[in-house]
Amino acid sequence: MYRMHRQPEHVMTFLLAEMGTSGSLDGQQRLVVKGRFAPKNFERILRRYVNDYVICNGCKSPDTILSKENSLFFLRCEKCGSGRSVAPIKAGFVARVGRRKAGT
């Protein structure tokens, strides 16, 4: 296991956008999420964050730095020196399902 060395707010923004919900960080920097989510779905989303914003594509090292230059985020590897831009966080697809009328 390794530490991600990312701002909690960045991780929170990604998780909440992907889960299509709201939440906040409490006083101890723990994520409080509105709603119920299966642990495996939460883990799947967290793994996607690690692949997109932590792991180096070149050497697969987690020893990277995420920085913001102008309006773009860049990932730079401390181990091999490679770098790349990363996609901005955007909300995932959230299905809006209303209740059906009785008898339909």
mmCIF file of N, CA and C in Angstrom:
data_model
loop_
_atom_site.group_PDB
_atom_site.id
_atom_site.type_symbol
_atom_site.label_atom_id
_atom_site.label_comp_id
_atom_site.label_asym_id
_atom_site.label_seq_id
_atom_site.Cartn_x
_atom_site.Cartn_y
_atom_site.Cartn_z
ATOM 1 N N MET A 1 0.844 -1.182 0.000
ATOM 2 C CA MET A 1 0.000 0.000 0.000
ATOM 3 C C MET A 1 0.886 1.241 0.000
ATOM 4 N N TYR A 2 0.438 2.280 -0.644
ATOM 5 C CA TYR A 2 1.211 3.517 -0.705
ATOM 6 C C TYR A 2 0.289 4.703 -0.464
ATOM 7 N N ARG A 3 0.889 5.806 -0.091
ATOM 8 C CA ARG A 3 0.126 7.046 0.067
ATOM 9 C C ARG A 3 0.071 7.740 -1.284
ATOM 10 N N MET A 4 -1.069 8.333 -1.592
ATOM 11 C CA MET A 4 -1.247 8.966 -2.898
ATOM 12 C C MET A 4 -0.621 10.349 -2.976
ATOM 13 N N HIS A 5 -0.436 11.022 -1.857
ATOM 14 C CA HIS A 5 0.111 12.384 -1.842
ATOM 15 C C HIS A 5 -0.689 13.312 -2.749
ATOM 16 N N ARG A 6 -1.996 13.308 -2.574
ATOM 17 C CA ARG A 6 -2.884 14.183 -3.326
ATOM 18 C C ARG A 6 -3.700 15.012 -2.345
ATOM 19 N N GLN A 7 -4.129 16.177 -2.792
ATOM 20 C CA GLN A 7 -4.982 17.022 -1.959
ATOM 21 C C GLN A 7 -6.311 16.295 -1.725
ATOM 22 N N PRO A 8 -6.760 16.202 -0.473
ATOM 23 C CA PRO A 8 -8.036 15.521 -0.201
ATOM 24 C C PRO A 8 -9.196 16.104 -1.004
ATOM 25 N N GLU A 9 -9.170 17.408 -1.246
ATOM 26 C CA GLU A 9 -10.252 18.044 -2.000
ATOM 27 C C GLU A 9 -10.303 17.547 -3.443
ATOM 28 N N HIS A 10 -9.137 17.271 -4.038
ATOM 29 C CA HIS A 10 -9.091 16.781 -5.415
ATOM 30 C C HIS A 10 -9.671 15.373 -5.492
ATOM 31 N N VAL A 11 -9.266 14.519 -4.555
ATOM 32 C CA VAL A 11 -9.783 13.146 -4.511
ATOM 33 C C VAL A 11 -11.293 13.181 -4.274
ATOM 34 N N MET A 12 -11.735 14.022 -3.341
ATOM 35 C CA MET A 12 -13.156 14.136 -3.030
ATOM 36 C C MET A 12 -13.950 14.590 -4.256
ATOM 37 N N THR A 13 -13.455 15.594 -4.961
ATOM 38 C CA THR A 13 -14.150 16.096 -6.145
ATOM 39 C C THR A 13 -14.334 14.988 -7.171
ATOM 40 N N PHE A 14 -13.286 14.188 -7.403
ATOM 41 C CA PHE A 14 -13.369 13.086 -8.359
ATOM 42 C C PHE A 14 -14.392 12.045 -7.902
ATOM 43 N N LEU A 15 -14.287 11.604 -6.647
ATOM 44 C CA LEU A 15 -15.187 10.568 -6.145
ATOM 45 C C LEU A 15 -16.646 11.015 -6.207
ATOM 46 N N LEU A 16 -16.916 12.233 -5.776
ATOM 47 C CA LEU A 16 -18.299 12.715 -5.781
ATOM 48 C C LEU A 16 -18.832 12.877 -7.199
ATOM 49 N N ALA A 17 -17.999 13.341 -8.119
ATOM 50 C CA ALA A 17 -18.426 13.477 -9.514
ATOM 51 C C ALA A 17 -18.731 12.114 -10.117
ATOM 52 N N GLU A 18 -17.877 11.136 -9.856
ATOM 53 C CA GLU A 18 -18.082 9.799 -10.417
ATOM 54 C C GLU A 18 -19.290 9.096 -9.799
ATOM 55 N N MET A 19 -19.550 9.350 -8.521
ATOM 56 C CA MET A 19 -20.676 8.703 -7.853
ATOM 57 C C MET A 19 -21.978 9.455 -8.068
ATOM 58 N N GLY A 20 -21.884 10.684 -8.589
ATOM 59 C CA GLY A 20 -23.085 11.466 -8.841
ATOM 60 C C GLY A 20 -23.820 11.846 -7.570
ATOM 61 N N THR A 21 -23.071 12.199 -6.537
ATOM 62 C CA THR A 21 -23.681 12.550 -5.262
ATOM 63 C C THR A 21 -22.982 13.758 -4.668
ATOM 64 N N SER A 22 -23.368 14.111 -3.473
ATOM 65 C CA SER A 22 -22.709 15.208 -2.773
ATOM 66 C C SER A 22 -22.069 14.668 -1.505
ATOM 67 N N GLY A 23 -21.190 15.458 -0.941
ATOM 68 C CA GLY A 23 -20.508 15.057 0.273
ATOM 69 C C GLY A 23 -19.540 16.137 0.697
ATOM 70 N N SER A 24 -18.780 15.840 1.739
ATOM 71 C CA SER A 24 -17.819 16.810 2.254
ATOM 72 C C SER A 24 -16.740 16.092 3.051
ATOM 73 N N LEU A 25 -15.705 16.840 3.404
ATOM 74 C CA LEU A 25 -14.661 16.327 4.284
ATOM 75 C C LEU A 25 -14.977 16.792 5.697
ATOM 76 N N ASP A 26 -14.865 15.877 6.667
ATOM 77 C CA ASP A 26 -15.105 16.280 8.048
ATOM 78 C C ASP A 26 -13.830 16.886 8.634
ATOM 79 N N GLY A 27 -13.836 17.200 9.910
ATOM 80 C CA GLY A 27 -12.706 17.850 10.561
ATOM 81 C C GLY A 27 -11.422 17.043 10.552
ATOM 82 N N GLN A 28 -11.532 15.729 10.362
ATOM 83 C CA GLN A 28 -10.351 14.859 10.324
ATOM 84 C C GLN A 28 -9.999 14.431 8.900
ATOM 85 N N GLN A 29 -10.492 15.180 7.912
ATOM 86 C CA GLN A 29 -10.231 14.928 6.492
ATOM 87 C C GLN A 29 -10.787 13.583 6.011
ATOM 88 N N ARG A 30 -11.866 13.120 6.638
ATOM 89 C CA ARG A 30 -12.540 11.902 6.189
ATOM 90 C C ARG A 30 -13.706 12.299 5.297
ATOM 91 N N LEU A 31 -13.921 11.525 4.249
ATOM 92 C CA LEU A 31 -14.985 11.816 3.293
ATOM 93 C C LEU A 31 -16.329 11.347 3.838
ATOM 94 N N VAL A 32 -17.296 12.233 3.844
ATOM 95 C CA VAL A 32 -18.665 11.917 4.234
ATOM 96 C C VAL A 32 -19.507 12.053 2.974
ATOM 97 N N VAL A 33 -20.111 10.934 2.545
ATOM 98 C CA VAL A 33 -20.844 10.884 1.280
ATOM 99 C C VAL A 33 -22.330 10.717 1.557
ATOM 100 N N LYS A 34 -23.151 11.442 0.799
ATOM 101 C CA LYS A 34 -24.599 11.314 0.927
ATOM 102 C C LYS A 34 -25.066 10.140 0.072
ATOM 103 N N GLY A 35 -25.743 9.187 0.687
ATOM 104 C CA GLY A 35 -26.260 8.036 -0.043
ATOM 105 C C GLY A 35 -25.596 6.742 0.391
ATOM 106 N N ARG A 36 -26.033 5.661 -0.231
ATOM 107 C CA ARG A 36 -25.475 4.337 0.056
ATOM 108 C C ARG A 36 -24.769 3.830 -1.192
ATOM 109 N N PHE A 37 -23.574 3.301 -0.989
ATOM 110 C CA PHE A 37 -22.777 2.810 -2.108
ATOM 111 C C PHE A 37 -22.109 1.505 -1.713
ATOM 112 N N ALA A 38 -22.117 0.554 -2.620
ATOM 113 C CA ALA A 38 -21.459 -0.724 -2.368
ATOM 114 C C ALA A 38 -19.953 -0.507 -2.294
ATOM 115 N N PRO A 39 -19.284 -1.146 -1.340
ATOM 116 C CA PRO A 39 -17.831 -0.976 -1.215
ATOM 117 C C PRO A 39 -17.070 -1.289 -2.502
ATOM 118 N N LYS A 40 -17.510 -2.289 -3.270
ATOM 119 C CA LYS A 40 -16.778 -2.631 -4.494
ATOM 120 C C LYS A 40 -16.896 -1.522 -5.541
ATOM 121 N N ASN A 41 -18.030 -0.815 -5.587
ATOM 122 C CA ASN A 41 -18.169 0.312 -6.518
ATOM 123 C C ASN A 41 -17.277 1.471 -6.098
ATOM 124 N N PHE A 42 -17.220 1.723 -4.797
ATOM 125 C CA PHE A 42 -16.361 2.776 -4.264
ATOM 126 C C PHE A 42 -14.899 2.453 -4.582
ATOM 127 N N GLU A 43 -14.517 1.188 -4.397
ATOM 128 C CA GLU A 43 -13.144 0.761 -4.692
ATOM 129 C C GLU A 43 -12.825 0.903 -6.181
ATOM 130 N N ARG A 44 -13.770 0.554 -7.036
ATOM 131 C CA ARG A 44 -13.576 0.660 -8.485
ATOM 132 C C ARG A 44 -13.324 2.113 -8.892
ATOM 133 N N ILE A 45 -14.073 3.042 -8.312
ATOM 134 C CA ILE A 45 -13.909 4.461 -8.623
ATOM 135 C C ILE A 45 -12.575 4.971 -8.092
ATOM 136 N N LEU A 46 -12.190 4.541 -6.892
ATOM 137 C CA LEU A 46 -10.909 4.960 -6.325
ATOM 138 C C LEU A 46 -9.745 4.426 -7.158
ATOM 139 N N ARG A 47 -9.865 3.199 -7.657
ATOM 140 C CA ARG A 47 -8.819 2.644 -8.536
ATOM 141 C C ARG A 47 -8.706 3.460 -9.827
ATOM 142 N N ARG A 48 -9.837 3.920 -10.360
ATOM 143 C CA ARG A 48 -9.813 4.747 -11.565
ATOM 144 C C ARG A 48 -9.089 6.065 -11.285
ATOM 145 N N TYR A 49 -9.325 6.638 -10.102
ATOM 146 C CA TYR A 49 -8.622 7.875 -9.728
ATOM 147 C C TYR A 49 -7.115 7.627 -9.697
ATOM 148 N N VAL A 50 -6.706 6.536 -9.066
ATOM 149 C CA VAL A 50 -5.279 6.216 -8.965
ATOM 150 C C VAL A 50 -4.677 6.037 -10.354
ATOM 151 N N ASN A 51 -5.345 5.330 -11.238
ATOM 152 C CA ASN A 51 -4.831 5.125 -12.598
ATOM 153 C C ASN A 51 -4.749 6.426 -13.385
ATOM 154 N N ASP A 52 -5.728 7.311 -13.204
ATOM 155 C CA ASP A 52 -5.775 8.555 -13.972
ATOM 156 C C ASP A 52 -4.907 9.666 -13.396
ATOM 157 N N TYR A 53 -4.804 9.751 -12.062
ATOM 158 C CA TYR A 53 -4.176 10.910 -11.425
ATOM 159 C C TYR A 53 -2.984 10.597 -10.524
ATOM 160 N N VAL A 54 -2.580 9.328 -10.414
ATOM 161 C CA VAL A 54 -1.460 8.993 -9.526
ATOM 162 C C VAL A 54 -0.378 8.184 -10.239
ATOM 163 N N ILE A 55 -0.720 7.109 -10.897
ATOM 164 C CA ILE A 55 0.252 6.180 -11.482
ATOM 165 C C ILE A 55 0.885 6.751 -12.751
ATOM 166 N N CYS A 56 2.205 6.631 -12.839
ATOM 167 C CA CYS A 56 2.945 7.045 -14.038
ATOM 168 C C CYS A 56 2.652 6.063 -15.169
ATOM 169 N N ASN A 57 2.335 6.569 -16.343
ATOM 170 C CA ASN A 57 2.084 5.698 -17.499
ATOM 171 C C ASN A 57 3.358 5.038 -18.005
ATOM 172 N N GLY A 58 4.504 5.683 -17.780
ATOM 173 C CA GLY A 58 5.766 5.149 -18.279
ATOM 174 C C GLY A 58 6.302 3.988 -17.466
ATOM 175 N N CYS A 59 6.513 4.220 -16.155
ATOM 176 C CA CYS A 59 7.159 3.200 -15.322
ATOM 177 C C CYS A 59 6.215 2.585 -14.293
ATOM 178 N N LYS A 60 4.973 3.017 -14.268
ATOM 179 C CA LYS A 60 3.935 2.512 -13.360
ATOM 180 C C LYS A 60 4.203 2.824 -11.890
ATOM 181 N N SER A 61 5.049 3.797 -11.622
ATOM 182 C CA SER A 61 5.354 4.195 -10.250
ATOM 183 C C SER A 61 4.252 5.103 -9.700
ATOM 184 N N PRO A 62 3.925 4.949 -8.404
ATOM 185 C CA PRO A 62 2.975 5.868 -7.778
ATOM 186 C C PRO A 62 3.655 7.134 -7.247
ATOM 187 N N ASP A 63 4.961 7.232 -7.408
ATOM 188 C CA ASP A 63 5.741 8.359 -6.896
ATOM 189 C C ASP A 63 5.673 9.521 -7.883
ATOM 190 N N THR A 64 4.518 10.185 -7.913
ATOM 191 C CA THR A 64 4.271 11.257 -8.876
ATOM 192 C C THR A 64 3.802 12.521 -8.166
ATOM 193 N N ILE A 65 3.883 13.618 -8.892
ATOM 194 C CA ILE A 65 3.405 14.904 -8.390
ATOM 195 C C ILE A 65 2.355 15.428 -9.358
ATOM 196 N N LEU A 66 1.215 15.836 -8.813
ATOM 197 C CA LEU A 66 0.145 16.426 -9.611
ATOM 198 C C LEU A 66 0.185 17.930 -9.397
ATOM 199 N N SER A 67 0.359 18.671 -10.477
ATOM 200 C CA SER A 67 0.421 20.130 -10.361
ATOM 201 C C SER A 67 -0.536 20.761 -11.362
ATOM 202 N N LYS A 68 -0.931 21.985 -11.052
ATOM 203 C CA LYS A 68 -1.836 22.715 -11.941
ATOM 204 C C LYS A 68 -1.075 23.888 -12.527
ATOM 205 N N GLU A 69 -1.036 23.938 -13.848
ATOM 206 C CA GLU A 69 -0.389 25.033 -14.561
ATOM 207 C C GLU A 69 -1.441 25.667 -15.458
ATOM 208 N N ASN A 70 -1.695 26.946 -15.215
ATOM 209 C CA ASN A 70 -2.798 27.653 -15.871
ATOM 210 C C ASN A 70 -4.094 26.917 -15.541
ATOM 211 N N SER A 71 -4.776 26.374 -16.507
ATOM 212 C CA SER A 71 -6.018 25.656 -16.209
ATOM 213 C C SER A 71 -5.878 24.153 -16.436
ATOM 214 N N LEU A 72 -4.649 23.670 -16.637
ATOM 215 C CA LEU A 72 -4.411 22.252 -16.898
ATOM 216 C C LEU A 72 -3.686 21.587 -15.737
ATOM 217 N N PHE A 73 -4.014 20.313 -15.504
ATOM 218 C CA PHE A 73 -3.306 19.519 -14.514
ATOM 219 C C PHE A 73 -2.251 18.677 -15.217
ATOM 220 N N PHE A 74 -1.073 18.580 -14.598
ATOM 221 C CA PHE A 74 0.020 17.774 -15.131
ATOM 222 C C PHE A 74 0.493 16.790 -14.076
ATOM 223 N N LEU A 75 0.821 15.590 -14.521
ATOM 224 C CA LEU A 75 1.351 14.544 -13.660
ATOM 225 C C LEU A 75 2.813 14.354 -14.027
ATOM 226 N N ARG A 76 3.707 14.495 -13.043
ATOM 227 C CA ARG A 76 5.138 14.318 -13.294
ATOM 228 C C ARG A 76 5.660 13.219 -12.387
ATOM 229 N N CYS A 77 6.391 12.270 -12.974
ATOM 230 C CA CYS A 77 6.923 11.135 -12.234
ATOM 231 C C CYS A 77 8.255 11.505 -11.583
ATOM 232 N N GLU A 78 8.370 11.222 -10.301
ATOM 233 C CA GLU A 78 9.603 11.480 -9.562
ATOM 234 C C GLU A 78 10.648 10.403 -9.847
ATOM 235 N N LYS A 79 10.209 9.247 -10.307
ATOM 236 C CA LYS A 79 11.121 8.120 -10.538
ATOM 237 C C LYS A 79 11.774 8.174 -11.918
ATOM 238 N N CYS A 80 10.972 8.310 -12.974
ATOM 239 C CA CYS A 80 11.531 8.266 -14.332
ATOM 240 C C CYS A 80 11.565 9.637 -15.009
ATOM 241 N N GLY A 81 10.900 10.632 -14.426
ATOM 242 C CA GLY A 81 10.935 11.978 -14.980
ATOM 243 C C GLY A 81 9.920 12.265 -16.072
ATOM 244 N N SER A 82 9.146 11.280 -16.472
ATOM 245 C CA SER A 82 8.171 11.529 -17.539
ATOM 246 C C SER A 82 6.999 12.353 -17.000
ATOM 247 N N GLY A 83 6.282 12.973 -17.921
ATOM 248 C CA GLY A 83 5.147 13.793 -17.528
ATOM 249 C C GLY A 83 4.049 13.721 -18.560
ATOM 250 N N ARG A 84 2.856 14.066 -18.136
ATOM 251 C CA ARG A 84 1.709 14.078 -19.047
ATOM 252 C C ARG A 84 0.636 14.974 -18.461
ATOM 253 N N SER A 85 -0.226 15.461 -19.338
ATOM 254 C CA SER A 85 -1.382 16.209 -18.845
ATOM 255 C C SER A 85 -2.467 15.197 -18.493
ATOM 256 N N VAL A 86 -3.300 15.563 -17.549
ATOM 257 C CA VAL A 86 -4.399 14.684 -17.153
ATOM 258 C C VAL A 86 -5.716 15.412 -17.375
ATOM 259 N N ALA A 87 -6.753 14.651 -17.605
ATOM 260 C CA ALA A 87 -8.069 15.216 -17.906
ATOM 261 C C ALA A 87 -8.643 15.927 -16.688
ATOM 262 N N PRO A 88 -9.377 16.995 -16.920
ATOM 263 C CA PRO A 88 -10.053 17.649 -15.794
ATOM 264 C C PRO A 88 -11.156 16.740 -15.263
ATOM 265 N N ILE A 89 -11.494 16.925 -14.011
ATOM 266 C CA ILE A 89 -12.556 16.124 -13.403
ATOM 267 C C ILE A 89 -13.896 16.623 -13.927
ATOM 268 N N LYS A 90 -14.696 15.674 -14.406
ATOM 269 C CA LYS A 90 -16.039 16.026 -14.865
ATOM 270 C C LYS A 90 -17.010 14.987 -14.333
ATOM 271 N N ALA A 91 -18.241 15.375 -14.176
ATOM 272 C CA ALA A 91 -19.251 14.479 -13.626
ATOM 273 C C ALA A 91 -19.507 13.321 -14.570
ATOM 274 N N GLY A 92 -19.645 12.136 -13.999
ATOM 275 C CA GLY A 92 -19.984 10.958 -14.784
ATOM 276 C C GLY A 92 -21.468 10.961 -15.103
ATOM 277 N N PHE A 93 -21.907 9.986 -15.856
ATOM 278 C CA PHE A 93 -23.316 9.881 -16.221
ATOM 279 C C PHE A 93 -24.131 9.522 -14.990
ATOM 280 N N VAL A 94 -25.186 10.262 -14.738
ATOM 281 C CA VAL A 94 -26.085 9.976 -13.625
ATOM 282 C C VAL A 94 -27.484 9.841 -14.193
ATOM 283 N N ALA A 95 -28.045 8.649 -14.085
ATOM 284 C CA ALA A 95 -29.400 8.419 -14.584
ATOM 285 C C ALA A 95 -30.401 9.064 -13.636
ATOM 286 N N ARG A 96 -31.302 9.819 -14.179
ATOM 287 C CA ARG A 96 -32.356 10.444 -13.377
ATOM 288 C C ARG A 96 -33.633 9.646 -13.641
ATOM 289 N N VAL A 97 -34.050 8.912 -12.653
ATOM 290 C CA VAL A 97 -35.214 8.048 -12.814
ATOM 291 C C VAL A 97 -36.299 8.516 -11.856
ATOM 292 N N GLY A 98 -37.432 8.891 -12.417
ATOM 293 C CA GLY A 98 -38.562 9.317 -11.587
ATOM 294 C C GLY A 98 -39.482 8.146 -11.309
ATOM 295 N N ARG A 99 -40.419 8.360 -10.428
ATOM 296 C CA ARG A 99 -41.391 7.311 -10.128
ATOM 297 C C ARG A 99 -42.395 7.212 -11.266
ATOM 298 N N ARG A 100 -42.799 6.005 -11.544
ATOM 299 C CA ARG A 100 -43.822 5.807 -12.567
ATOM 300 C C ARG A 100 -45.194 6.082 -11.972
ATOM 301 N N LYS A 101 -46.076 6.539 -12.822
ATOM 302 C CA LYS A 101 -47.447 6.751 -12.370
ATOM 303 C C LYS A 101 -48.105 5.397 -12.165
ATOM 304 N N ALA A 102 -48.984 5.323 -11.206
ATOM 305 C CA ALA A 102 -49.691 4.073 -10.930
ATOM 306 C C ALA A 102 -50.505 3.661 -12.153
ATOM 307 N N GLY A 103 -50.435 2.373 -12.482
ATOM 308 C CA GLY A 103 -51.219 1.850 -13.588
ATOM 309 C C GLY A 103 -50.565 1.975 -14.948
ATOM 310 N N THR A 104 -49.280 2.401 -15.014
ATOM 311 C CA THR A 104 -48.626 2.498 -16.322
ATOM 312 C C THR A 104 -47.573 1.452 -16.475
#
